PDB file of C-alpha atoms in Angstrom:
ATOM      1  CA  LYS A  55     -22.717 -29.140  -8.598  1.00 67.00           C
ATOM      2  CA  ALA A  56     -21.935 -32.093  -6.357  1.00 80.00           C
ATOM      3  CA  GLY A  57     -18.520 -32.144  -4.723  1.00 94.00           C
ATOM      4  CA  VAL A  58     -15.948 -34.890  -4.556  1.00 97.00           C
ATOM      5  CA  THR A  59     -17.379 -37.996  -2.920  1.00 97.00           C
ATOM      6  CA  GLN A  60     -15.255 -40.572  -1.139  1.00 98.00           C
ATOM      7  CA  THR A  61     -16.478 -43.909   0.137  1.00 97.00           C
ATOM      8  CA  PRO A  62     -16.415 -45.337   2.664  1.00 97.00           C
ATOM      9  CA  ARG A  63     -15.849 -42.573   5.260  1.00 96.00           C
ATOM     10  CA  TYR A  64     -14.429 -44.953   7.849  1.00 97.00           C
ATOM     11  CA  LEU A  65     -12.790 -48.335   7.552  1.00 97.00           C
ATOM     12  CA  ILE A  66     -11.169 -50.714  10.006  1.00 98.00           C
ATOM     13  CA  LYS A  67      -8.852 -53.448   8.772  1.00 97.00           C
ATOM     14  CA  THR A  68      -6.244 -55.756  10.235  1.00 97.00           C
ATOM     15  CA  ARG A  69      -2.605 -56.141   9.276  1.00 97.00           C
ATOM     16  CA  GLY A  70      -2.045 -58.141   6.118  1.00 97.00           C
ATOM     17  CA  GLN A  71      -5.439 -57.428   4.612  1.00 97.00           C
ATOM     18  CA  GLN A  72      -6.018 -55.284   1.548  1.00 98.00           C
ATOM     19  CA  VAL A  73      -8.384 -52.382   1.055  1.00 98.00           C
ATOM     20  CA  THR A  74      -9.979 -50.490  -1.823  1.00 98.00           C
ATOM     21  CA  LEU A  75     -11.090 -46.875  -1.490  1.00 98.00           C
ATOM     22  CA  SER A  76     -13.336 -45.104  -3.957  1.00 98.00           C
ATOM     23  CA  CYS A  77     -13.493 -41.531  -5.243  1.00 98.00           C
ATOM     24  CA  SER A  78     -16.093 -39.871  -7.466  1.00 98.00           C
ATOM     25  CA  PRO A  79     -14.805 -36.561  -8.842  1.00 97.00           C
ATOM     26  CA  ILE A  80     -16.748 -33.422  -9.596  1.00 96.00           C
ATOM     27  CA  SER A  81     -18.675 -33.801 -12.847  1.00 95.00           C
ATOM     28  CA  GLY A  82     -16.483 -32.787 -15.787  1.00 92.00           C
ATOM     29  CA  HIS A  83     -13.217 -33.174 -13.894  1.00 93.00           C
ATOM     30  CA  ARG A  84     -10.814 -35.607 -15.527  1.00 93.00           C
ATOM     31  CA  SER A  85      -7.916 -35.501 -13.075  1.00 93.00           C
ATOM     32  CA  VAL A  86      -7.967 -37.316  -9.749  1.00 96.00           C
ATOM     33  CA  SER A  87      -5.178 -37.087  -7.187  1.00 96.00           C
ATOM     34  CA  TRP A  88      -4.793 -39.119  -4.013  1.00 98.00           C
ATOM     35  CA  TYR A  89      -3.110 -38.040  -0.776  1.00 98.00           C
ATOM     36  CA  GLN A  90      -2.286 -39.652   2.538  1.00 98.00           C
ATOM     37  CA  GLN A  91      -2.532 -37.565   5.707  1.00 97.00           C
ATOM     38  CA  THR A  92      -0.954 -38.654   8.983  1.00 96.00           C
ATOM     39  CA  PRO A  93      -0.127 -36.639  12.116  1.00 92.00           C
ATOM     40  CA  GLY A  94       3.576 -37.299  11.682  1.00 90.00           C
ATOM     41  CA  GLN A  95       4.039 -36.765   7.927  1.00 92.00           C
ATOM     42  CA  GLY A  96       1.195 -34.402   7.118  1.00 93.00           C
ATOM     43  CA  LEU A  97      -0.368 -34.458   3.652  1.00 95.00           C
ATOM     44  CA  GLN A  98       1.621 -36.474   1.149  1.00 96.00           C
ATOM     45  CA  PHE A  99       0.907 -37.005  -2.525  1.00 95.00           C
ATOM     46  CA  LEU A 100       0.312 -40.599  -3.620  1.00 97.00           C
ATOM     47  CA  PHE A 101      -0.522 -40.438  -7.346  1.00 95.00           C
ATOM     48  CA  GLU A 102      -2.560 -38.681  -9.998  1.00 94.00           C
ATOM     49  CA  TYR A 103      -4.687 -40.051 -12.817  1.00 95.00           C
ATOM     50  CA  PHE A 104      -5.949 -38.314 -15.917  1.00 93.00           C
ATOM     51  CA  SER A 105      -8.031 -39.987 -18.628  1.00 92.00           C
ATOM     52  CA  GLU A 106      -7.386 -43.431 -17.105  1.00 95.00           C
ATOM     53  CA  THR A 107      -3.591 -42.950 -17.164  1.00 94.00           C
ATOM     54  CA  GLN A 108      -1.295 -42.422 -14.200  1.00 94.00           C
ATOM     55  CA  ARG A 109       0.609 -39.207 -14.935  1.00 91.00           C
ATOM     56  CA  ASN A 110       2.424 -38.738 -11.668  1.00 91.00           C
ATOM     57  CA  LYS A 111       3.402 -40.798  -8.668  1.00 94.00           C
ATOM     58  CA  GLY A 112       4.670 -39.947  -5.213  1.00 94.00           C
ATOM     59  CA  ASN A 113       7.223 -41.763  -3.127  1.00 94.00           C
ATOM     60  CA  PHE A 114       5.161 -44.652  -1.772  1.00 97.00           C
ATOM     61  CA  PRO A 115       5.807 -48.412  -1.969  1.00 97.00           C
ATOM     62  CA  GLY A 116       4.228 -50.555  -4.654  1.00 96.00           C
ATOM     63  CA  ARG A 117       1.611 -51.777  -2.172  1.00 98.00           C
ATOM     64  CA  PHE A 118      -0.200 -48.549  -2.966  1.00 98.00           C
ATOM     65  CA  SER A 119      -1.849 -48.592  -6.353  1.00 97.00           C
ATOM     66  CA  GLY A 120      -4.716 -46.940  -8.128  1.00 97.00           C
ATOM     67  CA  ARG A 121      -6.761 -46.812 -11.252  1.00 97.00           C
ATOM     68  CA  GLN A 122      -9.208 -44.562 -13.013  1.00 98.00           C
ATOM     69  CA  PHE A 123     -12.250 -45.548 -14.993  1.00 97.00           C
ATOM     70  CA  SER A 124     -13.636 -44.062 -18.194  1.00 96.00           C
ATOM     71  CA  ASN A 125     -16.139 -41.978 -16.178  1.00 95.00           C
ATOM     72  CA  SER A 126     -13.199 -40.470 -14.235  1.00 96.00           C
ATOM     73  CA  ARG A 127     -14.093 -42.263 -11.028  1.00 98.00           C
ATOM     74  CA  SER A 128     -11.006 -43.573  -9.289  1.00 98.00           C
ATOM     75  CA  GLU A 129     -10.059 -46.252  -6.825  1.00 98.00           C
ATOM     76  CA  MET A 130      -6.941 -46.767  -4.786  1.00 98.00           C
ATOM     77  CA  ASN A 131      -5.843 -50.066  -3.357  1.00 98.00           C
ATOM     78  CA  VAL A 132      -3.474 -50.830  -0.522  1.00 98.00           C
ATOM     79  CA  SER A 133      -2.309 -54.411  -0.213  1.00 96.00           C
ATOM     80  CA  THR A 134      -0.692 -56.188   2.737  1.00 97.00           C
ATOM     81  CA  LEU A 135      -1.751 -53.494   5.162  1.00 97.00           C
ATOM     82  CA  GLU A 136       0.675 -52.337   7.841  1.00 97.00           C
ATOM     83  CA  LEU A 137      -0.015 -50.468  11.061  1.00 97.00           C
ATOM     84  CA  GLY A 138       1.645 -47.401   9.545  1.00 96.00           C
ATOM     85  CA  ASP A 139      -0.974 -47.254   6.817  1.00 97.00           C
ATOM     86  CA  SER A 140      -3.464 -45.917   9.335  1.00 97.00           C
ATOM     87  CA  ALA A 141      -4.288 -42.500   7.941  1.00 97.00           C
ATOM     88  CA  LEU A 142      -6.813 -40.215   6.351  1.00 98.00           C
ATOM     89  CA  TYR A 143      -6.822 -40.838   2.595  1.00 98.00           C
ATOM     90  CA  LEU A 144      -7.938 -37.855   0.561  1.00 98.00           C
ATOM     91  CA  CYS A 145      -8.963 -37.616  -3.038  1.00 98.00           C
ATOM     92  CA  ALA A 146      -9.000 -34.403  -5.053  1.00 97.00           C
ATOM     93  CA  SER A 147     -10.255 -33.635  -8.542  1.00 95.00           C
ATOM     94  CA  SER A 148      -9.571 -30.937 -11.092  1.00 92.00           C
ATOM     95  CA  GLN A 149     -10.024 -30.397 -14.801  1.00 86.00           C
ATOM     96  CA  GLY A 150      -6.444 -31.535 -15.227  1.00 74.00           C
ATOM     97  CA  GLN A 151      -5.356 -29.542 -18.219  1.00 73.00           C
ATOM     98  CA  GLY A 152      -5.396 -26.099 -19.755  1.00 66.00           C
ATOM     99  CA  GLY A 153      -3.581 -24.114 -17.114  1.00 69.00           C
ATOM    100  CA  HIS A 154      -4.072 -23.451 -13.468  1.00 75.00           C
ATOM    101  CA  GLN A 155      -7.167 -24.825 -11.869  1.00 82.00           C
ATOM    102  CA  PRO A 156      -7.519 -25.608  -8.185  1.00 90.00           C
ATOM    103  CA  GLN A 157      -7.960 -29.086  -6.815  1.00 93.00           C
ATOM    104  CA  HIS A 158     -11.175 -29.819  -4.953  1.00 95.00           C
ATOM    105  CA  PHE A 159     -10.966 -32.311  -2.129  1.00 97.00           C
ATOM    106  CA  GLY A 160     -13.352 -34.823  -0.668  1.00 97.00           C
ATOM    107  CA  ASP A 161     -13.596 -35.338   3.093  1.00 96.00           C
ATOM    108  CA  GLY A 162     -11.528 -38.485   2.953  1.00 97.00           C
ATOM    109  CA  THR A 163     -11.625 -42.072   4.093  1.00 98.00           C
ATOM    110  CA  ARG A 164     -10.254 -42.659   7.564  1.00 97.00           C
ATOM    111  CA  LEU A 165      -8.487 -46.022   7.565  1.00 98.00           C
ATOM    112  CA  SER A 166      -7.549 -47.666  10.850  1.00 97.00           C
ATOM    113  CA  ILE A 167      -5.334 -50.752  10.950  1.00 97.00           C
ATOM    114  CA  LEU A 168      -5.538 -53.025  13.990  1.00 94.00           C
TER     115      LEU A 168
ATOM    116  CA  ASP B  61       7.881 -26.833  -6.366  1.00 69.00           C
ATOM    117  CA  ALA B  62       9.226 -23.944  -4.304  1.00 77.00           C
ATOM    118  CA  LYS B  63       9.318 -24.364  -0.541  1.00 89.00           C
ATOM    119  CA  THR B  64       6.981 -22.146   1.445  1.00 94.00           C
ATOM    120  CA  THR B  65       7.391 -21.018   5.050  1.00 96.00           C
ATOM    121  CA  GLN B  66       4.480 -20.102   7.316  1.00 97.00           C
ATOM    122  CA  PRO B  67       4.212 -19.308  11.036  1.00 98.00           C
ATOM    123  CA  PRO B  68       2.989 -22.388  12.928  1.00 97.00           C
ATOM    124  CA  SER B  69       0.110 -20.596  14.622  1.00 98.00           C
ATOM    125  CA  MET B  70      -1.784 -17.312  14.778  1.00 98.00           C
ATOM    126  CA  ASP B  71      -4.704 -15.907  16.746  1.00 97.00           C
ATOM    127  CA  CYS B  72      -7.382 -13.496  15.627  1.00 96.00           C
ATOM    128  CA  ALA B  73     -10.392 -11.899  17.273  1.00 97.00           C
ATOM    129  CA  GLU B  74     -13.773 -12.577  15.745  1.00 97.00           C
ATOM    130  CA  GLY B  75     -14.813  -9.798  13.371  1.00 97.00           C
ATOM    131  CA  ARG B  76     -11.268  -8.566  12.826  1.00 97.00           C
ATOM    132  CA  ALA B  77      -9.154  -9.144   9.745  1.00 97.00           C
ATOM    133  CA  ALA B  78      -6.868 -12.160   9.773  1.00 98.00           C
ATOM    134  CA  ASN B  79      -3.611 -11.641   7.864  1.00 98.00           C
ATOM    135  CA  LEU B  80      -1.717 -14.865   7.216  1.00 98.00           C
ATOM    136  CA  PRO B  81       1.811 -14.479   5.836  1.00 98.00           C
ATOM    137  CA  CYS B  82       3.719 -16.864   3.617  1.00 97.00           C
ATOM    138  CA  ASN B  83       7.308 -16.749   2.447  1.00 97.00           C
ATOM    139  CA  HIS B  84       8.210 -18.313  -0.927  1.00 94.00           C
ATOM    140  CA  SER B  85      11.523 -16.722  -1.732  1.00 92.00           C
ATOM    141  CA  THR B  86      12.556 -19.414  -4.246  1.00 91.00           C
ATOM    142  CA  ILE B  87       9.355 -19.334  -6.264  1.00 91.00           C
ATOM    143  CA  SER B  88       9.867 -19.699  -9.996  1.00 88.00           C
ATOM    144  CA  GLY B  89       8.232 -17.670 -12.729  1.00 87.00           C
ATOM    145  CA  ASN B  90       5.654 -20.285 -13.648  1.00 84.00           C
ATOM    146  CA  GLU B  91       4.573 -21.113 -10.101  1.00 89.00           C
ATOM    147  CA  TYR B  92       1.313 -19.787  -8.773  1.00 92.00           C
ATOM    148  CA  VAL B  93       0.614 -19.195  -5.087  1.00 94.00           C
ATOM    149  CA  TYR B  94      -2.328 -21.239  -3.833  1.00 95.00           C
ATOM    150  CA  TRP B  95      -4.051 -21.129  -0.480  1.00 97.00           C
ATOM    151  CA  TYR B  96      -6.067 -23.955   0.995  1.00 97.00           C
ATOM    152  CA  ARG B  97      -7.484 -24.463   4.458  1.00 98.00           C
ATOM    153  CA  GLN B  98      -8.448 -27.578   6.361  1.00 97.00           C
ATOM    154  CA  ILE B  99     -11.086 -27.508   9.030  1.00 96.00           C
ATOM    155  CA  HIS B 100     -10.917 -30.368  11.496  1.00 89.00           C
ATOM    156  CA  SER B 101     -12.140 -33.707  10.104  1.00 84.00           C
ATOM    157  CA  GLN B 102     -12.674 -32.306   6.609  1.00 93.00           C
ATOM    158  CA  GLY B 103     -10.664 -32.302   3.403  1.00 96.00           C
ATOM    159  CA  PRO B 104      -8.677 -29.229   2.381  1.00 97.00           C
ATOM    160  CA  GLN B 105     -10.758 -26.435   0.893  1.00 97.00           C
ATOM    161  CA  TYR B 106      -9.475 -24.248  -1.924  1.00 96.00           C
ATOM    162  CA  ILE B 107      -9.479 -20.534  -1.039  1.00 97.00           C
ATOM    163  CA  ILE B 108      -7.685 -18.513  -3.690  1.00 96.00           C
ATOM    164  CA  HIS B 109      -4.682 -18.458  -6.017  1.00 94.00           C
ATOM    165  CA  GLY B 110      -2.623 -15.895  -7.921  1.00 94.00           C
ATOM    166  CA  LEU B 111       0.516 -15.338  -9.967  1.00 92.00           C
ATOM    167  CA  LYS B 112       1.630 -11.750  -9.394  1.00 91.00           C
ATOM    168  CA  ASN B 113      -1.441  -9.566  -9.232  1.00 85.00           C
ATOM    169  CA  ASN B 114      -3.511  -9.194  -6.111  1.00 94.00           C
ATOM    170  CA  GLU B 115      -6.635 -11.324  -6.157  1.00 96.00           C
ATOM    171  CA  THR B 116      -9.953 -11.174  -4.332  1.00 97.00           C
ATOM    172  CA  ASN B 117     -12.905 -13.518  -4.186  1.00 96.00           C
ATOM    173  CA  GLU B 118     -15.859 -14.050  -1.893  1.00 96.00           C
ATOM    174  CA  MET B 119     -13.711 -15.799   0.699  1.00 95.00           C
ATOM    175  CA  ALA B 120     -10.480 -13.833   0.890  1.00 98.00           C
ATOM    176  CA  SER B 121      -7.918 -11.515  -0.665  1.00 98.00           C
ATOM    177  CA  LEU B 122      -4.416 -12.474  -1.734  1.00 98.00           C
ATOM    178  CA  ILE B 123      -1.651  -9.905  -1.722  1.00 98.00           C
ATOM    179  CA  ILE B 124       1.574 -10.912  -3.506  1.00 96.00           C
ATOM    180  CA  THR B 125       4.663  -8.729  -3.188  1.00 96.00           C
ATOM    181  CA  GLU B 126       6.118  -7.268  -6.344  1.00 94.00           C
ATOM    182  CA  ASP B 127       9.187  -9.545  -6.184  1.00 94.00           C
ATOM    183  CA  ARG B 128       6.822 -12.533  -5.571  1.00 94.00           C
ATOM    184  CA  LYS B 129       8.916 -13.713  -2.649  1.00 95.00           C
ATOM    185  CA  SER B 130       6.082 -13.501  -0.163  1.00 96.00           C
ATOM    186  CA  SER B 131       2.325 -13.194   0.039  1.00 97.00           C
ATOM    187  CA  THR B 132      -0.438 -12.538   2.549  1.00 98.00           C
ATOM    188  CA  LEU B 133      -3.857 -14.116   2.728  1.00 98.00           C
ATOM    189  CA  ILE B 134      -6.440 -11.771   4.198  1.00 98.00           C
ATOM    190  CA  LEU B 135      -9.728 -12.901   5.697  1.00 98.00           C
ATOM    191  CA  PRO B 136     -11.449  -9.527   6.050  1.00 97.00           C
ATOM    192  CA  HIS B 137     -13.884 -10.347   8.858  1.00 96.00           C
ATOM    193  CA  ALA B 138     -12.860 -13.561  10.587  1.00 97.00           C
ATOM    194  CA  THR B 139     -15.526 -15.749  12.176  1.00 97.00           C
ATOM    195  CA  LEU B 140     -15.249 -18.734  14.496  1.00 97.00           C
ATOM    196  CA  ARG B 141     -15.830 -20.979  11.474  1.00 96.00           C
ATOM    197  CA  ASP B 142     -12.563 -19.706   9.972  1.00 97.00           C
ATOM    198  CA  THR B 143     -10.594 -21.578  12.652  1.00 98.00           C
ATOM    199  CA  ALA B 144      -8.541 -24.032  10.585  1.00 98.00           C
ATOM    200  CA  VAL B 145      -5.089 -24.941   9.314  1.00 98.00           C
ATOM    201  CA  TYR B 146      -4.156 -22.690   6.400  1.00 98.00           C
ATOM    202  CA  TYR B 147      -1.725 -23.936   3.758  1.00 98.00           C
ATOM    203  CA  CYS B 148       0.241 -21.789   1.340  1.00 97.00           C
ATOM    204  CA  ILE B 149       1.507 -23.738  -1.689  1.00 95.00           C
ATOM    205  CA  ALA B 150       3.625 -22.774  -4.686  1.00 92.00           C
ATOM    206  CA  ASP B 151       2.410 -24.854  -7.613  1.00 87.00           C
ATOM    207  CA  LYS B 152       3.350 -25.272 -11.246  1.00 79.00           C
ATOM    208  CA  ALA B 153       0.013 -26.984 -11.861  1.00 66.00           C
ATOM    209  CA  ASN B 154      -0.087 -29.030 -15.034  1.00 61.00           C
ATOM    210  CA  ALA B 155       3.306 -28.010 -16.354  1.00 60.00           C
ATOM    211  CA  GLY B 156       4.208 -31.615 -17.039  1.00 61.00           C
ATOM    212  CA  GLY B 157       6.133 -34.424 -15.434  1.00 62.00           C
ATOM    213  CA  THR B 158       6.296 -34.410 -11.664  1.00 65.00           C
ATOM    214  CA  SER B 159       3.993 -31.412 -11.371  1.00 72.00           C
ATOM    215  CA  TYR B 160       0.852 -33.182 -12.579  1.00 79.00           C
ATOM    216  CA  GLY B 161      -1.804 -33.217  -9.906  1.00 84.00           C
ATOM    217  CA  LYS B 162       0.689 -32.843  -7.081  1.00 87.00           C
ATOM    218  CA  LEU B 163       0.307 -30.257  -4.357  1.00 90.00           C
ATOM    219  CA  THR B 164       3.167 -30.121  -1.869  1.00 90.00           C
ATOM    220  CA  PHE B 165       1.711 -29.295   1.539  1.00 93.00           C
ATOM    221  CA  GLY B 166       3.845 -27.949   4.378  1.00 92.00           C
ATOM    222  CA  GLN B 167       2.771 -27.820   8.001  1.00 94.00           C
ATOM    223  CA  GLY B 168       0.604 -24.730   7.473  1.00 96.00           C
ATOM    224  CA  THR B 169      -0.577 -22.115   9.971  1.00 98.00           C
ATOM    225  CA  ILE B 170      -3.114 -23.015  12.635  1.00 98.00           C
ATOM    226  CA  LEU B 171      -5.428 -20.009  12.792  1.00 98.00           C
ATOM    227  CA  THR B 172      -7.561 -19.778  15.912  1.00 98.00           C
ATOM    228  CA  VAL B 173     -10.362 -17.220  15.881  1.00 98.00           C
ATOM    229  CA  HIS B 174     -11.441 -16.172  19.372  1.00 97.00           C
ATOM    230  CA  PRO B 175     -14.874 -14.785  20.380  1.00 95.00           C
TER     231      PRO B 175
END
C-alpha cells in the first residue's frame, strides 16, 4: 500500500506570496491532518479534515487554510507569506473514525521564505 | 490531552536494548499512549500504541505501568538506523471536538545509537 504523498518536497517563496501544498493520503483513509514543524516551536497541529469537512483546528492565523476533496486528497494554503512561515509542513492520514488508529505521516514539504 | 515528560536525550550501544521512558501522570482513562519517531529529514513514523496492557509488534514493545502514569518503549536490539527523536503522546483519538486528528507533540527524546 502506498504511503502518504506530499508535493512538492521543497518550495521557495518570497514574502507576501501565497502557496498551496498538496497531500495524498493512504488509500481508504478519510482523515487528513496538517502540522507545522519549526526548530523553535516543534510540531504543531494546524487542522484536520474528514469527509471534506474541517473537524478540528489549531491555533494558527486565518492565513492558513485547507480543504479536502471527495477522494480524500487535501491541500493547504498559506496566504501573504511571512518569514516565520518557513517550516516543514507535514500531512498525516488515518481512517478517522471507529476508535484508535495511528496517523501515518508523509515526509513533508519544506517551505523556505526569502 | 495529558502532558507527557521525556528525557531530552539518551544513548544506546548498537545491539543492546534501548529503553525509553515517558511520564504521563495526568493521563485520563480514555487516553492511549502512542509512540512515534522521527528520523532526520523524514516525517514521524508510528511505532506502537496501548491503553493499559503491554503491547508488542515487529518494531518495539510498550510497557505501561499498572497505574498508567508512566510507560517505557523498548527497542530490543537497537541499530544505527534507530537513531531518531522519539515522541511519547497521550491521545484521545477521535473522541470528538478538539481531539479529532490532533496529536500533541512534546520535545521528545533524541536517541543516539553508537557502534
